[in-house]
């Protein structure tokens, strides 16, 4: 039977039930994935593939397509029954909830799970991720001796060849996963009801739209927000912006006269309301007056590979790959 929830949709629903609903019933509203976002996904995939070298010789249980995970669940069980010791993308399903773990390893008769992340630390969302995996795997009859988040070591410096064991850290999160079990069970029940009801949850916009990740349905939920709005005020704290919004203050024209803003925020709002551009000519002159000729204008492009490609480089180190230098001799 096809699953009702997966690890990703569980996390969607935990962030915002409306995101889960849209993902299930209104995918037409989803914004197209940008090239930058796709690059992030691809990076995570490549890091996950590389981490397999920590436990070489495993069997890949990945499905041929994302729509064939039931085959992966069956194949995983067959591998375990046949005595496999290392399984990549091991898949389990319990009461309609699907979870796949990047690496499942059996050593000394005990199973351990390893979930790989391309980040350089363990985040709260990773703990929730692991908690759901722990729930589904253990309820499927596999006793987990431990569960780890595998992430990049940002202090690792590459020498001639990559040393995989030094590139990655493995942090046990079993205790945290167990602590979250009550939350996971209750949240699963809640999210199943949302899917079964087929009714869009009534939830307004809020900080959850960005936490832990920007929602891919934001453009739909935020379509009533004009441009500019209180969310456009430069440097204003996020909680203050939502406080204004929740009090019915959305446009610059709606701002109360006694609102406390700094000089630049006030300038921004006044410029918009008056339709006039503000240029501090004296400050511009003073700034330009500090330069002396000849002048050099340098521009460069860089990238930050998750896995260090060059000797003496670290994960996510900014590396320039092209530059231009423009020269102006005199006025």
PDB file of C-alpha atoms in Angstrom:
ATOM      1  CA  UNK A   1       0.000   0.000   0.000  1.00  0.00           C
ATOM      2  CA  UNK A   2       1.356   3.426  -0.967  1.00  0.00           C
ATOM      3  CA  UNK A   3       2.450   5.586   1.943  1.00  0.00           C
ATOM      4  CA  UNK A   4       0.435   8.550   3.272  1.00  0.00           C
ATOM      5  CA  UNK A   5       3.366  10.473   4.720  1.00  0.00           C
ATOM      6  CA  UNK A   6       7.059  10.462   3.933  1.00  0.00           C
ATOM      7  CA  UNK A   7       9.949  11.966   5.840  1.00  0.00           C
ATOM      8  CA  UNK A   8       9.862  15.098   3.680  1.00  0.00           C
ATOM      9  CA  UNK A   9       6.089  15.596   3.862  1.00  0.00           C
ATOM     10  CA  UNK A  10       6.201  15.025   7.623  1.00  0.00           C
ATOM     11  CA  UNK A  11       8.710  17.876   7.872  1.00  0.00           C
ATOM     12  CA  UNK A  12       6.536  20.003   5.553  1.00  0.00           C
ATOM     13  CA  UNK A  13       3.537  19.493   7.807  1.00  0.00           C
ATOM     14  CA  UNK A  14       5.548  20.173  10.942  1.00  0.00           C
ATOM     15  CA  UNK A  15       6.668  23.492   9.479  1.00  0.00           C
ATOM     16  CA  UNK A  16       3.153  24.381   8.316  1.00  0.00           C
ATOM     17  CA  UNK A  17       0.106  22.126   7.794  1.00  0.00           C
ATOM     18  CA  UNK A  18      -0.896  24.254   4.829  1.00  0.00           C
ATOM     19  CA  UNK A  19       2.393  23.420   3.113  1.00  0.00           C
ATOM     20  CA  UNK A  20       1.587  19.729   3.530  1.00  0.00           C
ATOM     21  CA  UNK A  21      -1.918  20.276   2.110  1.00  0.00           C
ATOM     22  CA  UNK A  22      -0.647  22.182  -0.923  1.00  0.00           C
ATOM     23  CA  UNK A  23       2.064  19.583  -1.553  1.00  0.00           C
ATOM     24  CA  UNK A  24      -0.580  16.844  -1.513  1.00  0.00           C
ATOM     25  CA  UNK A  25      -3.479  18.496  -3.343  1.00  0.00           C
ATOM     26  CA  UNK A  26      -2.303  21.731  -5.024  1.00  0.00           C
ATOM     27  CA  UNK A  27       1.141  21.148  -6.452  1.00  0.00           C
ATOM     28  CA  UNK A  28       0.164  23.438  -9.318  1.00  0.00           C
ATOM     29  CA  UNK A  29       0.705  26.332  -6.883  1.00  0.00           C
ATOM     30  CA  UNK A  30       4.329  25.405  -6.205  1.00  0.00           C
ATOM     31  CA  UNK A  31       6.944  27.826  -7.478  1.00  0.00           C
ATOM     32  CA  UNK A  32       9.410  26.353  -9.945  1.00  0.00           C
ATOM     33  CA  UNK A  33      12.692  25.316  -8.348  1.00  0.00           C
ATOM     34  CA  UNK A  34      15.417  27.862  -9.089  1.00  0.00           C
ATOM     35  CA  UNK A  35      18.806  26.897 -10.472  1.00  0.00           C
ATOM     36  CA  UNK A  36      20.385  27.850  -7.143  1.00  0.00           C
ATOM     37  CA  UNK A  37      17.974  25.678  -5.170  1.00  0.00           C
ATOM     38  CA  UNK A  38      18.518  22.763  -7.536  1.00  0.00           C
ATOM     39  CA  UNK A  39      22.255  23.182  -7.019  1.00  0.00           C
ATOM     40  CA  UNK A  40      21.694  22.872  -3.254  1.00  0.00           C
ATOM     41  CA  UNK A  41      19.705  19.647  -3.769  1.00  0.00           C
ATOM     42  CA  UNK A  42      22.374  18.267  -6.091  1.00  0.00           C
ATOM     43  CA  UNK A  43      25.075  19.147  -3.564  1.00  0.00           C
ATOM     44  CA  UNK A  44      23.249  17.223  -0.871  1.00  0.00           C
ATOM     45  CA  UNK A  45      22.969  14.217  -3.165  1.00  0.00           C
ATOM     46  CA  UNK A  46      26.667  14.266  -4.054  1.00  0.00           C
ATOM     47  CA  UNK A  47      27.709  14.574  -0.395  1.00  0.00           C
ATOM     48  CA  UNK A  48      25.430  11.668   0.468  1.00  0.00           C
ATOM     49  CA  UNK A  49      26.993   9.533  -2.249  1.00  0.00           C
ATOM     50  CA  UNK A  50      30.499  10.406  -1.030  1.00  0.00           C
ATOM     51  CA  UNK A  51      29.633   9.507   2.572  1.00  0.00           C
ATOM     52  CA  UNK A  52      28.939   5.946   1.468  1.00  0.00           C
ATOM     53  CA  UNK A  53      32.718   5.509   1.346  1.00  0.00           C
ATOM     54  CA  UNK A  54      32.638   5.602   5.152  1.00  0.00           C
ATOM     55  CA  UNK A  55      30.927   2.210   4.878  1.00  0.00           C
ATOM     56  CA  UNK A  56      32.004   0.702   1.541  1.00  0.00           C
ATOM     57  CA  UNK A  57      30.591  -2.415  -0.034  1.00  0.00           C
ATOM     58  CA  UNK A  58      26.945  -1.797   0.726  1.00  0.00           C
ATOM     59  CA  UNK A  59      23.902  -2.621  -1.404  1.00  0.00           C
ATOM     60  CA  UNK A  60      21.836   0.221  -2.839  1.00  0.00           C
ATOM     61  CA  UNK A  61      18.115  -0.167  -2.152  1.00  0.00           C
ATOM     62  CA  UNK A  62      17.121   3.081  -3.894  1.00  0.00           C
ATOM     63  CA  UNK A  63      13.985   2.882  -6.049  1.00  0.00           C
ATOM     64  CA  UNK A  64      14.264   3.580  -9.768  1.00  0.00           C
ATOM     65  CA  UNK A  65      11.826   6.495  -9.402  1.00  0.00           C
ATOM     66  CA  UNK A  66      10.396   8.399  -6.404  1.00  0.00           C
ATOM     67  CA  UNK A  67       7.058   6.720  -7.127  1.00  0.00           C
ATOM     68  CA  UNK A  68       8.359   3.185  -6.524  1.00  0.00           C
ATOM     69  CA  UNK A  69       9.378   3.340  -2.868  1.00  0.00           C
ATOM     70  CA  UNK A  70       7.161   0.360  -2.066  1.00  0.00           C
ATOM     71  CA  UNK A  71       9.588  -1.761  -4.077  1.00  0.00           C
ATOM     72  CA  UNK A  72      12.425  -0.275  -2.050  1.00  0.00           C
ATOM     73  CA  UNK A  73      10.661  -1.204   1.206  1.00  0.00           C
ATOM     74  CA  UNK A  74      10.237  -4.787   0.026  1.00  0.00           C
ATOM     75  CA  UNK A  75      13.815  -4.967  -1.258  1.00  0.00           C
ATOM     76  CA  UNK A  76      15.178  -3.618   2.048  1.00  0.00           C
ATOM     77  CA  UNK A  77      13.362  -6.333   3.978  1.00  0.00           C
ATOM     78  CA  UNK A  78      14.707  -8.976   1.600  1.00  0.00           C
ATOM     79  CA  UNK A  79      18.247  -7.705   2.070  1.00  0.00           C
ATOM     80  CA  UNK A  80      17.920  -7.774   5.864  1.00  0.00           C
ATOM     81  CA  UNK A  81      16.467 -11.297   5.787  1.00  0.00           C
ATOM     82  CA  UNK A  82      19.344 -12.405   3.539  1.00  0.00           C
ATOM     83  CA  UNK A  83      21.900 -11.109   6.023  1.00  0.00           C
ATOM     84  CA  UNK A  84      23.060  -7.884   4.349  1.00  0.00           C
ATOM     85  CA  UNK A  85      25.276  -5.816   6.653  1.00  0.00           C
ATOM     86  CA  UNK A  86      25.365  -2.452   4.847  1.00  0.00           C
ATOM     87  CA  UNK A  87      22.381  -1.008   2.969  1.00  0.00           C
ATOM     88  CA  UNK A  88      22.237   2.376   1.242  1.00  0.00           C
ATOM     89  CA  UNK A  89      18.844   4.122   1.120  1.00  0.00           C
ATOM     90  CA  UNK A  90      17.224   1.457   3.274  1.00  0.00           C
ATOM     91  CA  UNK A  91      13.464   2.078   3.203  1.00  0.00           C
ATOM     92  CA  UNK A  92      10.851   1.260   5.851  1.00  0.00           C
ATOM     93  CA  UNK A  93       7.142   1.860   6.161  1.00  0.00           C
ATOM     94  CA  UNK A  94       4.926   1.739   9.255  1.00  0.00           C
ATOM     95  CA  UNK A  95       1.233   2.600   9.368  1.00  0.00           C
ATOM     96  CA  UNK A  96       1.417   4.579   6.155  1.00  0.00           C
ATOM     97  CA  UNK A  97       4.581   6.506   7.036  1.00  0.00           C
ATOM     98  CA  UNK A  98       7.655   6.019   4.840  1.00  0.00           C
ATOM     99  CA  UNK A  99      11.244   6.704   5.887  1.00  0.00           C
ATOM    100  CA  UNK A 100      14.477   5.992   4.053  1.00  0.00           C
ATOM    101  CA  UNK A 101      17.856   6.272   5.757  1.00  0.00           C
ATOM    102  CA  UNK A 102      21.030   7.056   3.844  1.00  0.00           C
ATOM    103  CA  UNK A 103      23.131   4.265   5.354  1.00  0.00           C
ATOM    104  CA  UNK A 104      22.082   1.323   7.536  1.00  0.00           C
ATOM    105  CA  UNK A 105      24.892  -0.746   9.032  1.00  0.00           C
ATOM    106  CA  UNK A 106      24.951  -3.945  11.096  1.00  0.00           C
ATOM    107  CA  UNK A 107      28.048  -4.449  13.229  1.00  0.00           C
ATOM    108  CA  UNK A 108      28.444  -7.022  15.990  1.00  0.00           C
ATOM    109  CA  UNK A 109      24.809  -7.981  15.604  1.00  0.00           C
ATOM    110  CA  UNK A 110      23.524  -4.425  16.137  1.00  0.00           C
ATOM    111  CA  UNK A 111      21.965  -2.024  13.616  1.00  0.00           C
ATOM    112  CA  UNK A 112      23.012   1.606  13.361  1.00  0.00           C
ATOM    113  CA  UNK A 113      21.514   4.263  11.077  1.00  0.00           C
ATOM    114  CA  UNK A 114      23.406   7.147   9.474  1.00  0.00           C
ATOM    115  CA  UNK A 115      21.663  10.138   7.909  1.00  0.00           C
ATOM    116  CA  UNK A 116      23.964  12.346   5.825  1.00  0.00           C
ATOM    117  CA  UNK A 117      23.662  16.144   5.639  1.00  0.00           C
ATOM    118  CA  UNK A 118      25.700  18.593   3.588  1.00  0.00           C
ATOM    119  CA  UNK A 119      25.714  21.104   6.459  1.00  0.00           C
ATOM    120  CA  UNK A 120      28.625  21.580   8.866  1.00  0.00           C
ATOM    121  CA  UNK A 121      26.587  21.102  12.049  1.00  0.00           C
ATOM    122  CA  UNK A 122      23.532  19.302  13.412  1.00  0.00           C
ATOM    123  CA  UNK A 123      20.398  21.443  13.189  1.00  0.00           C
ATOM    124  CA  UNK A 124      17.091  21.101  15.038  1.00  0.00           C
ATOM    125  CA  UNK A 125      15.342  20.030  11.826  1.00  0.00           C
ATOM    126  CA  UNK A 126      17.920  17.221  11.480  1.00  0.00           C
ATOM    127  CA  UNK A 127      16.952  15.965  14.943  1.00  0.00           C
ATOM    128  CA  UNK A 128      13.293  15.867  13.912  1.00  0.00           C
ATOM    129  CA  UNK A 129      14.301  14.095  10.720  1.00  0.00           C
ATOM    130  CA  UNK A 130      16.164  11.452  12.721  1.00  0.00           C
ATOM    131  CA  UNK A 131      13.305  11.139  15.225  1.00  0.00           C
ATOM    132  CA  UNK A 132      10.867  10.208  12.462  1.00  0.00           C
ATOM    133  CA  UNK A 133      13.337   7.699  11.020  1.00  0.00           C
ATOM    134  CA  UNK A 134      13.859   6.162  14.453  1.00  0.00           C
ATOM    135  CA  UNK A 135      10.075   5.847  14.904  1.00  0.00           C
ATOM    136  CA  UNK A 136       9.443   4.157  11.544  1.00  0.00           C
ATOM    137  CA  UNK A 137      12.505   1.885  11.599  1.00  0.00           C
ATOM    138  CA  UNK A 138      12.015   0.620  15.147  1.00  0.00           C
ATOM    139  CA  UNK A 139       8.267   0.133  14.668  1.00  0.00           C
ATOM    140  CA  UNK A 140       9.118  -1.916  11.568  1.00  0.00           C
ATOM    141  CA  UNK A 141      10.894  -4.407  13.807  1.00  0.00           C
ATOM    142  CA  UNK A 142      14.517  -3.226  13.553  1.00  0.00           C
ATOM    143  CA  UNK A 143      16.092  -2.386  16.885  1.00  0.00           C
ATOM    144  CA  UNK A 144      18.451   0.548  16.431  1.00  0.00           C
ATOM    145  CA  UNK A 145      21.468   0.590  18.707  1.00  0.00           C
ATOM    146  CA  UNK A 146      22.182   4.138  17.543  1.00  0.00           C
ATOM    147  CA  UNK A 147      21.302   6.758  14.962  1.00  0.00           C
ATOM    148  CA  UNK A 148      23.750   9.371  13.687  1.00  0.00           C
ATOM    149  CA  UNK A 149      23.759  12.613  11.755  1.00  0.00           C
ATOM    150  CA  UNK A 150      26.761  12.599   9.423  1.00  0.00           C
ATOM    151  CA  UNK A 151      27.855  16.119   8.468  1.00  0.00           C
ATOM    152  CA  UNK A 152      30.849  17.915   7.032  1.00  0.00           C
ATOM    153  CA  UNK A 153      33.801  18.945   9.183  1.00  0.00           C
ATOM    154  CA  UNK A 154      34.403  22.593   8.263  1.00  0.00           C
ATOM    155  CA  UNK A 155      37.863  22.508   9.852  1.00  0.00           C
ATOM    156  CA  UNK A 156      39.081  19.729   7.591  1.00  0.00           C
ATOM    157  CA  UNK A 157      41.856  20.886   5.247  1.00  0.00           C
ATOM    158  CA  UNK A 158      42.445  18.781   2.172  1.00  0.00           C
ATOM    159  CA  UNK A 159      45.893  17.474   1.467  1.00  0.00           C
ATOM    160  CA  UNK A 160      46.665  15.629  -1.766  1.00  0.00           C
ATOM    161  CA  UNK A 161      43.805  13.129  -1.513  1.00  0.00           C
ATOM    162  CA  UNK A 162      40.500  13.339   0.299  1.00  0.00           C
ATOM    163  CA  UNK A 163      40.468  11.566   3.637  1.00  0.00           C
ATOM    164  CA  UNK A 164      36.797  10.664   4.010  1.00  0.00           C
ATOM    165  CA  UNK A 165      37.090   9.766   7.686  1.00  0.00           C
ATOM    166  CA  UNK A 166      38.401  13.280   8.428  1.00  0.00           C
ATOM    167  CA  UNK A 167      35.995  15.079   6.079  1.00  0.00           C
ATOM    168  CA  UNK A 168      32.913  13.914   8.009  1.00  0.00           C
ATOM    169  CA  UNK A 169      31.778  14.063  11.616  1.00  0.00           C
ATOM    170  CA  UNK A 170      29.304  11.478  12.936  1.00  0.00           C
ATOM    171  CA  UNK A 171      27.171  12.759  15.823  1.00  0.00           C
ATOM    172  CA  UNK A 172      24.893  10.382  17.700  1.00  0.00           C
ATOM    173  CA  UNK A 173      21.376  11.801  18.110  1.00  0.00           C
ATOM    174  CA  UNK A 174      19.704   8.713  19.539  1.00  0.00           C
ATOM    175  CA  UNK A 175      18.879  10.353  22.873  1.00  0.00           C
ATOM    176  CA  UNK A 176      17.328  13.371  21.166  1.00  0.00           C
ATOM    177  CA  UNK A 177      15.418  11.126  18.747  1.00  0.00           C
ATOM    178  CA  UNK A 178      13.931   9.151  21.637  1.00  0.00           C
ATOM    179  CA  UNK A 179      12.971  12.363  23.439  1.00  0.00           C
ATOM    180  CA  UNK A 180      10.996  13.429  20.351  1.00  0.00           C
ATOM    181  CA  UNK A 181       9.023  10.183  19.998  1.00  0.00           C
ATOM    182  CA  UNK A 182       5.872  11.456  21.697  1.00  0.00           C
ATOM    183  CA  UNK A 183       5.881  14.568  19.499  1.00  0.00           C
ATOM    184  CA  UNK A 184       6.435  12.473  16.364  1.00  0.00           C
ATOM    185  CA  UNK A 185       3.533  10.122  17.114  1.00  0.00           C
ATOM    186  CA  UNK A 186       1.126  12.986  17.855  1.00  0.00           C
ATOM    187  CA  UNK A 187       2.217  14.960  14.815  1.00  0.00           C
ATOM    188  CA  UNK A 188       1.796  11.952  12.509  1.00  0.00           C
ATOM    189  CA  UNK A 189      -1.795  11.524  13.711  1.00  0.00           C
ATOM    190  CA  UNK A 190      -2.477  15.237  13.231  1.00  0.00           C
ATOM    191  CA  UNK A 191      -1.052  15.338   9.720  1.00  0.00           C
ATOM    192  CA  UNK A 192      -2.909  12.196   8.638  1.00  0.00           C
ATOM    193  CA  UNK A 193      -6.177  13.875   9.634  1.00  0.00           C
ATOM    194  CA  UNK A 194      -5.331  16.895   7.485  1.00  0.00           C
ATOM    195  CA  UNK A 195      -4.701  14.681   4.464  1.00  0.00           C
ATOM    196  CA  UNK A 196      -7.827  12.601   5.078  1.00  0.00           C
ATOM    197  CA  UNK A 197     -10.031  15.697   5.441  1.00  0.00           C
ATOM    198  CA  UNK A 198      -8.835  17.123   2.106  1.00  0.00           C
ATOM    199  CA  UNK A 199      -9.605  20.583   3.508  1.00  0.00           C
ATOM    200  CA  UNK A 200      -7.143  23.448   3.316  1.00  0.00           C
ATOM    201  CA  UNK A 201      -6.016  24.432   6.834  1.00  0.00           C
ATOM    202  CA  UNK A 202      -6.730  28.009   7.838  1.00  0.00           C
ATOM    203  CA  UNK A 203      -3.292  29.357   8.667  1.00  0.00           C
ATOM    204  CA  UNK A 204      -2.063  32.908   8.154  1.00  0.00           C
ATOM    205  CA  UNK A 205       1.438  33.864   7.074  1.00  0.00           C
ATOM    206  CA  UNK A 206       4.087  34.052   9.788  1.00  0.00           C
ATOM    207  CA  UNK A 207       7.708  33.363  10.646  1.00  0.00           C
ATOM    208  CA  UNK A 208       7.011  29.670   9.942  1.00  0.00           C
ATOM    209  CA  UNK A 209       7.045  30.575   6.228  1.00  0.00           C
ATOM    210  CA  UNK A 210      10.843  30.792   6.466  1.00  0.00           C
ATOM    211  CA  UNK A 211      11.671  28.346   9.255  1.00  0.00           C
ATOM    212  CA  UNK A 212      13.443  26.013   8.873  1.00  0.00           C
ATOM    213  CA  UNK A 213      13.326  26.613   5.100  1.00  0.00           C
ATOM    214  CA  UNK A 214      11.542  29.036   2.794  1.00  0.00           C
ATOM    215  CA  UNK A 215       8.275  27.457   1.716  1.00  0.00           C
ATOM    216  CA  UNK A 216       7.796  26.776  -1.998  1.00  0.00           C
ATOM    217  CA  UNK A 217       4.168  27.977  -1.760  1.00  0.00           C
ATOM    218  CA  UNK A 218       4.986  31.356  -0.207  1.00  0.00           C
ATOM    219  CA  UNK A 219       4.136  33.324  -3.334  1.00  0.00           C
ATOM    220  CA  UNK A 220       0.559  32.011  -3.084  1.00  0.00           C
ATOM    221  CA  UNK A 221       0.045  32.597   0.637  1.00  0.00           C
ATOM    222  CA  UNK A 222       1.655  36.048   0.438  1.00  0.00           C
ATOM    223  CA  UNK A 223      -0.212  37.259  -2.654  1.00  0.00           C
ATOM    224  CA  UNK A 224      -2.272  39.684  -0.560  1.00  0.00           C
ATOM    225  CA  UNK A 225       0.865  41.468   0.646  1.00  0.00           C
ATOM    226  CA  UNK A 226       1.538  44.600  -1.490  1.00  0.00           C
ATOM    227  CA  UNK A 227       4.941  45.823  -2.625  1.00  0.00           C
ATOM    228  CA  UNK A 228       6.242  47.668  -0.756  1.00  0.00           C
ATOM    229  CA  UNK A 229       4.795  46.657   2.604  1.00  0.00           C
ATOM    230  CA  UNK A 230       5.880  46.705   6.240  1.00  0.00           C
ATOM    231  CA  UNK A 231       7.925  43.619   5.337  1.00  0.00           C
ATOM    232  CA  UNK A 232       9.982  45.851   3.026  1.00  0.00           C
ATOM    233  CA  UNK A 233      11.194  48.170   5.801  1.00  0.00           C
ATOM    234  CA  UNK A 234      14.953  47.862   5.804  1.00  0.00           C
ATOM    235  CA  UNK A 235      16.530  46.603   9.024  1.00  0.00           C
ATOM    236  CA  UNK A 236      13.245  46.235  10.931  1.00  0.00           C
ATOM    237  CA  UNK A 237      13.179  43.100  13.086  1.00  0.00           C
ATOM    238  CA  UNK A 238      11.076  40.261  11.741  1.00  0.00           C
ATOM    239  CA  UNK A 239       8.965  39.994  14.894  1.00  0.00           C
ATOM    240  CA  UNK A 240       8.159  43.733  14.670  1.00  0.00           C
ATOM    241  CA  UNK A 241       7.085  43.358  11.033  1.00  0.00           C
ATOM    242  CA  UNK A 242       4.707  40.522  11.910  1.00  0.00           C
ATOM    243  CA  UNK A 243       3.443  42.475  14.926  1.00  0.00           C
ATOM    244  CA  UNK A 244       2.453  45.322  12.596  1.00  0.00           C
ATOM    245  CA  UNK A 245       0.874  42.862  10.157  1.00  0.00           C
ATOM    246  CA  UNK A 246      -1.148  41.143  12.876  1.00  0.00           C
ATOM    247  CA  UNK A 247      -2.489  44.559  13.904  1.00  0.00           C
ATOM    248  CA  UNK A 248      -3.766  45.198  10.389  1.00  0.00           C
ATOM    249  CA  UNK A 249      -0.884  47.464   9.382  1.00  0.00           C
ATOM    250  CA  UNK A 250       0.402  46.330   6.013  1.00  0.00           C
ATOM    251  CA  UNK A 251       1.167  49.308   3.758  1.00  0.00           C
ATOM    252  CA  UNK A 252       3.468  52.252   4.391  1.00  0.00           C
ATOM    253  CA  UNK A 253       0.352  54.438   4.329  1.00  0.00           C
ATOM    254  CA  UNK A 254      -1.065  52.463   7.287  1.00  0.00           C
ATOM    255  CA  UNK A 255       1.889  53.075   9.615  1.00  0.00           C
ATOM    256  CA  UNK A 256       0.972  55.015  12.764  1.00  0.00           C
ATOM    257  CA  UNK A 257       2.539  58.442  13.187  1.00  0.00           C
ATOM    258  CA  UNK A 258       4.142  57.485  16.512  1.00  0.00           C
ATOM    259  CA  UNK A 259       5.968  54.386  15.229  1.00  0.00           C
ATOM    260  CA  UNK A 260       9.609  54.322  16.308  1.00  0.00           C
ATOM    261  CA  UNK A 261      11.971  53.995  13.346  1.00  0.00           C
ATOM    262  CA  UNK A 262      15.597  54.847  12.783  1.00  0.00           C
ATOM    263  CA  UNK A 263      16.770  57.598  10.433  1.00  0.00           C
ATOM    264  CA  UNK A 264      17.193  55.364   7.395  1.00  0.00           C
ATOM    265  CA  UNK A 265      13.882  53.549   7.855  1.00  0.00           C
ATOM    266  CA  UNK A 266      12.063  56.888   8.138  1.00  0.00           C
ATOM    267  CA  UNK A 267      13.867  58.106   5.014  1.00  0.00           C
ATOM    268  CA  UNK A 268      12.812  54.986   3.102  1.00  0.00           C
ATOM    269  CA  UNK A 269       9.136  55.408   4.020  1.00  0.00           C
ATOM    270  CA  UNK A 270       9.035  59.163   3.429  1.00  0.00           C
ATOM    271  CA  UNK A 271      10.706  58.777   0.025  1.00  0.00           C
ATOM    272  CA  UNK A 272       8.071  56.272  -1.031  1.00  0.00           C
ATOM    273  CA  UNK A 273       5.120  58.269   0.291  1.00  0.00           C
ATOM    274  CA  UNK A 274       6.373  61.522  -1.253  1.00  0.00           C
ATOM    275  CA  UNK A 275       7.543  59.925  -4.468  1.00  0.00           C
ATOM    276  CA  UNK A 276      10.930  61.604  -4.162  1.00  0.00           C
ATOM    277  CA  UNK A 277      14.409  60.114  -4.329  1.00  0.00           C
ATOM    278  CA  UNK A 278      16.705  61.086  -1.471  1.00  0.00           C
ATOM    279  CA  UNK A 279      20.377  61.587  -2.304  1.00  0.00           C
ATOM    280  CA  UNK A 280      22.808  62.744   0.362  1.00  0.00           C
ATOM    281  CA  UNK A 281      25.098  64.671  -1.998  1.00  0.00           C
ATOM    282  CA  UNK A 282      27.414  65.895   0.770  1.00  0.00           C
ATOM    283  CA  UNK A 283      28.098  62.348   1.948  1.00  0.00           C
ATOM    284  CA  UNK A 284      28.740  61.206  -1.619  1.00  0.00           C
ATOM    285  CA  UNK A 285      31.231  64.046  -2.150  1.00  0.00           C
ATOM    286  CA  UNK A 286      33.002  63.279   1.121  1.00  0.00           C
ATOM    287  CA  UNK A 287      33.249  59.616   0.244  1.00  0.00           C
ATOM    288  CA  UNK A 288      34.622  60.227  -3.240  1.00  0.00           C
ATOM    289  CA  UNK A 289      37.009  62.821  -1.863  1.00  0.00           C
ATOM    290  CA  UNK A 290      38.866  60.131   0.069  1.00  0.00           C
ATOM    291  CA  UNK A 291      40.137  58.514  -3.152  1.00  0.00           C
ATOM    292  CA  UNK A 292      43.239  59.439  -5.088  1.00  0.00           C
ATOM    293  CA  UNK A 293      44.155  58.496  -8.635  1.00  0.00           C
ATOM    294  CA  UNK A 294      44.966  56.149 -10.229  1.00  0.00           C
ATOM    295  CA  UNK A 295      41.911  54.059  -9.297  1.00  0.00           C
ATOM    296  CA  UNK A 296      41.592  50.292  -9.595  1.00  0.00           C
ATOM    297  CA  UNK A 297      38.212  48.554  -9.786  1.00  0.00           C
ATOM    298  CA  UNK A 298      38.307  44.837  -9.039  1.00  0.00           C
ATOM    299  CA  UNK A 299      35.470  42.394  -9.517  1.00  0.00           C
ATOM    300  CA  UNK A 300      35.563  38.644  -9.018  1.00  0.00           C
ATOM    301  CA  UNK A 301      33.337  35.594  -9.035  1.00  0.00           C
ATOM    302  CA  UNK A 302      33.671  32.768  -6.553  1.00  0.00           C
ATOM    303  CA  UNK A 303      32.112  29.470  -5.528  1.00  0.00           C
ATOM    304  CA  UNK A 304      31.989  27.489  -2.284  1.00  0.00           C
ATOM    305  CA  UNK A 305      32.178  23.728  -2.891  1.00  0.00           C
ATOM    306  CA  UNK A 306      30.888  21.585  -0.044  1.00  0.00           C
ATOM    307  CA  UNK A 307      33.641  19.035  -0.629  1.00  0.00           C
ATOM    308  CA  UNK A 308      37.090  20.680  -0.930  1.00  0.00           C
ATOM    309  CA  UNK A 309      38.420  20.278  -4.457  1.00  0.00           C
ATOM    310  CA  UNK A 310      41.904  21.688  -4.014  1.00  0.00           C
ATOM    311  CA  UNK A 311      44.878  21.174  -1.743  1.00  0.00           C
ATOM    312  CA  UNK A 312      44.756  23.386   1.392  1.00  0.00           C
ATOM    313  CA  UNK A 313      41.047  24.167   0.923  1.00  0.00           C
ATOM    314  CA  UNK A 314      38.192  23.493   3.374  1.00  0.00           C
ATOM    315  CA  UNK A 315      34.475  22.692   2.991  1.00  0.00           C
ATOM    316  CA  UNK A 316      32.550  25.750   1.797  1.00  0.00           C
ATOM    317  CA  UNK A 317      35.680  27.864   1.518  1.00  0.00           C
ATOM    318  CA  UNK A 318      35.109  30.784  -0.837  1.00  0.00           C
ATOM    319  CA  UNK A 319      37.294  30.276  -3.892  1.00  0.00           C
ATOM    320  CA  UNK A 320      37.668  32.840  -6.680  1.00  0.00           C
ATOM    321  CA  UNK A 321      37.628  31.398 -10.189  1.00  0.00           C
ATOM    322  CA  UNK A 322      37.702  34.562 -12.296  1.00  0.00           C
ATOM    323  CA  UNK A 323      38.324  38.273 -11.830  1.00  0.00           C
ATOM    324  CA  UNK A 324      38.567  41.540 -13.715  1.00  0.00           C
ATOM    325  CA  UNK A 325      40.641  44.609 -12.837  1.00  0.00           C
ATOM    326  CA  UNK A 326      39.746  47.958 -14.373  1.00  0.00           C
ATOM    327  CA  UNK A 327      42.178  50.868 -14.252  1.00  0.00           C
ATOM    328  CA  UNK A 328      41.431  54.599 -14.348  1.00  0.00           C
ATOM    329  CA  UNK A 329      44.559  56.739 -14.536  1.00  0.00           C
ATOM    330  CA  UNK A 330      43.097  60.191 -13.786  1.00  0.00           C
ATOM    331  CA  UNK A 331      39.924  62.264 -13.747  1.00  0.00           C
TER     332      UNK A 331
END
